[in-house]
C-alpha cells in the first residue's frame, strides 16, 4: 500500500519580495496513511491547517492534493460527498469549507502543494478551474509525481530563490492538470 517510505511536510517562509513574483508556495508535502490509521497521520501542522474530517476546515490559499494510491471521500460547500480514487486531483479554494479523508478500509497516499497570489487568482478567474469541478481524475501521472517530489526536495532546503522555482513548479503542475 505505501507508495513512499517517508512522510514529509513543509510550511515555507515567504518574504515581501516573494509576493512580488505573483505566486508563492505556502506548503508542500506527502503522506501515506495505512488502513485504519488516524488521519491526518502527521500532527505537525500549524493551527490554521488542522481539520477534523467531520467538520472540515477553511484555508486562505489554494491547494492541489493528488491521491496516488488508495481511496477516500471529499466534500466541500460546492460539492456533495464524493468517493475519490487514486489518480484524483482535489483542488481546494480559499474561503471554502472542505473535508477529505482516506477510506479507513484502504488508506491512501497523497501529495499536496499550497499556493497563493495573483497568478493563481487570474487562472481561476479565467475559468480554468472552478469550485464545482474541484475533483479531477487525471490518472497516475509520473511527471506530476516527479514535480511534487522536486518541490518537496527544494522546499526542504529552502535556499534563496526557492520560492521563484517553486512558483514555476506549481504553475507547471496546474498546466498538467488543466491539460
Coordinates of C-alpha atoms in Angstrom, one line a residue:
X1 CA 0.0 0.0 0.0
X2 CA 2.6 2.6 1.0
X3 CA 3.9 4.4 -2.1
X4 CA 6.8 6.0 -0.3
X5 CA 8.6 5.3 3.0
X6 CA 8.8 8.8 4.5
X7 CA 6.1 11.3 5.1
X8 CA 7.2 14.9 4.6
X9 CA 5.6 18.3 5.1
X10 CA 7.0 21.8 4.9
X11 CA 5.5 25.2 5.5
X12 CA 7.6 27.8 3.8
X13 CA 8.8 31.3 4.7
X14 CA 7.6 34.0 2.4
X15 CA 9.3 37.3 2.0
X16 CA 7.7 40.6 0.6
X17 CA 9.9 40.1 -2.4
X18 CA 8.5 36.6 -3.0
X19 CA 4.9 38.1 -3.0
X20 CA 6.0 40.5 -5.8
X21 CA 6.7 37.4 -8.0
X22 CA 2.9 36.8 -8.2
X23 CA 2.7 33.3 -6.8
X24 CA 4.1 31.9 -3.6
X25 CA 4.1 28.3 -2.4
X26 CA 3.0 28.1 1.2
X27 CA 3.2 24.3 1.9
X28 CA 4.2 21.1 0.1
X29 CA 4.3 17.6 1.3
X30 CA 3.3 13.9 1.1
X31 CA 1.9 11.3 3.4
X32 CA 0.9 7.7 3.2
X33 CA -2.0 6.6 5.5
X34 CA -2.3 2.9 6.2
X35 CA -5.7 1.2 6.5
X36 CA -7.4 2.2 9.9
X37 CA -4.6 4.7 10.6
X38 CA -5.7 8.1 12.1
X39 CA -5.9 10.9 9.5
X40 CA -4.2 13.2 9.2
X41 CA -1.3 10.9 10.2
X42 CA 1.1 13.8 10.7
X43 CA 0.3 16.2 13.5
X44 CA 2.9 18.9 12.9
X45 CA 0.5 21.2 11.0
X46 CA 0.1 24.8 12.1
X47 CA -3.3 25.6 13.7
X48 CA -4.7 27.2 10.5
X49 CA -4.2 23.9 8.7
X50 CA -5.7 21.4 11.2
X51 CA -9.1 19.9 10.5
X52 CA -11.3 17.1 11.6
X53 CA -12.9 15.1 8.8
X54 CA -16.4 15.5 10.3
X55 CA -16.4 19.3 10.2
X56 CA -13.6 20.2 7.8
X57 CA -11.7 23.4 7.5
X58 CA -11.4 26.6 5.6
X59 CA -8.0 27.7 4.1
X60 CA -6.9 31.1 2.9
X61 CA -5.0 29.6 0.0
X62 CA -5.3 27.2 -3.0
X63 CA -4.1 23.7 -2.6
X64 CA -3.7 20.8 -5.1
X65 CA -3.9 17.4 -3.4
X66 CA -3.1 14.4 -5.5
X67 CA -4.3 11.0 -4.4
X68 CA -1.8 8.4 -5.8
X69 CA -2.9 5.3 -4.1
X70 CA -6.0 4.1 -2.2
X71 CA -9.4 5.8 -2.0
X72 CA -11.4 8.0 0.2
X73 CA -14.0 10.8 0.3
X74 CA -14.2 14.5 -0.4
X75 CA -16.9 17.2 0.2
X76 CA -17.0 20.9 0.1
X77 CA -19.5 23.7 0.1
X78 CA -19.8 23.3 -3.7
X79 CA -19.6 19.5 -4.0
X80 CA -21.6 16.9 -2.0
X81 CA -19.7 14.0 -0.5
X82 CA -18.0 12.0 -3.3
X83 CA -15.9 8.9 -3.3
X84 CA -12.4 9.5 -4.8
X85 CA -9.9 7.0 -6.1
X86 CA -6.2 7.0 -6.9
X87 CA -5.4 9.4 -9.7
X88 CA -7.7 12.1 -8.4
X89 CA -6.6 15.7 -8.0
X90 CA -8.5 17.6 -5.3
X91 CA -8.4 21.4 -5.9
X92 CA -9.0 23.4 -2.7
X93 CA -10.1 27.0 -2.9
X94 CA -9.5 29.8 -0.4
X95 CA -12.5 30.6 1.8
X96 CA -14.4 27.3 1.0
X97 CA -15.1 24.8 3.8
X98 CA -14.0 21.3 2.7
X99 CA -13.2 17.9 4.1
X100 CA -11.5 14.9 2.8
X101 CA -10.1 11.7 4.2
X102 CA -9.0 8.2 3.2
X103 CA -11.4 5.3 3.4
X104 CA -10.4 3.5 6.6
X105 CA -10.5 0.1 4.9
X106 CA -7.9 1.1 2.3
X107 CA -6.0 4.2 3.4
X108 CA -4.2 6.3 0.7
X109 CA -1.1 8.1 -0.4
X110 CA -1.3 11.8 -1.1
X111 CA 0.9 14.7 -2.3
X112 CA -0.1 18.3 -1.8
X113 CA 1.1 21.8 -2.6
X114 CA -0.5 25.0 -1.3
X115 CA -0.1 28.4 -3.1
X116 CA -1.4 31.9 -3.2
X117 CA -1.1 35.0 -5.3
X118 CA -2.4 37.0 -8.2
X119 CA -1.3 34.4 -10.8
X120 CA -3.4 31.7 -9.2
X121 CA -6.3 34.1 -8.8
X122 CA -6.1 35.0 -12.5
X123 CA -6.1 31.3 -13.6
X124 CA -9.2 30.7 -11.6
X125 CA -10.9 33.9 -12.7
X126 CA -10.3 32.9 -16.3
X127 CA -12.3 29.7 -15.6
X128 CA -9.6 27.1 -15.9
X129 CA -10.6 25.7 -12.5
X130 CA -13.9 26.1 -10.6
X131 CA -15.2 25.1 -7.2
X132 CA -17.9 22.9 -8.8
X133 CA -15.2 21.0 -10.7
X134 CA -12.7 20.6 -7.9
X135 CA -12.3 16.8 -8.4
X136 CA -10.3 15.9 -11.5
X137 CA -9.5 12.3 -12.2
X138 CA -6.3 12.5 -14.3
X139 CA -5.0 9.1 -13.6
X140 CA -1.5 8.5 -12.3
X141 CA 1.0 10.9 -13.9
X142 CA 4.7 10.2 -13.3
X143 CA 5.6 13.7 -14.5
X144 CA 3.2 15.2 -11.9
X145 CA 4.6 13.0 -9.1
X146 CA 8.1 14.0 -10.2
X147 CA 7.2 17.7 -9.9
X148 CA 5.7 17.1 -6.4
X149 CA 9.0 15.4 -5.4
X150 CA 11.1 18.2 -6.9
X151 CA 9.0 20.7 -4.9
X152 CA 9.4 18.8 -1.7
X153 CA 13.2 18.4 -2.1
X154 CA 13.5 22.1 -3.0
X155 CA 11.3 23.2 0.0
X156 CA 13.3 21.1 2.4
X157 CA 16.4 23.1 1.5
X158 CA 14.5 26.4 1.3
X159 CA 17.5 28.2 -0.2
X160 CA 17.5 31.7 -1.5
X161 CA 15.3 31.9 -4.7
X162 CA 13.5 28.7 -4.0
X163 CA 10.1 30.5 -4.0
X164 CA 10.6 31.5 -7.6
X165 CA 11.4 28.0 -8.6
X166 CA 8.5 26.6 -6.6
X167 CA 6.2 29.1 -8.2
X168 CA 7.3 27.7 -11.6
X169 CA 6.7 24.1 -10.4
X170 CA 3.2 25.0 -9.1
X171 CA 2.3 26.7 -12.4
X172 CA 3.7 23.7 -14.4
X173 CA 1.5 21.4 -12.2
X174 CA -1.6 23.4 -12.9
X175 CA -0.8 23.3 -16.6
X176 CA -0.5 19.5 -16.5
X177 CA -3.8 19.2 -14.6
X178 CA -5.6 21.6 -16.9
X179 CA -4.3 19.7 -20.0

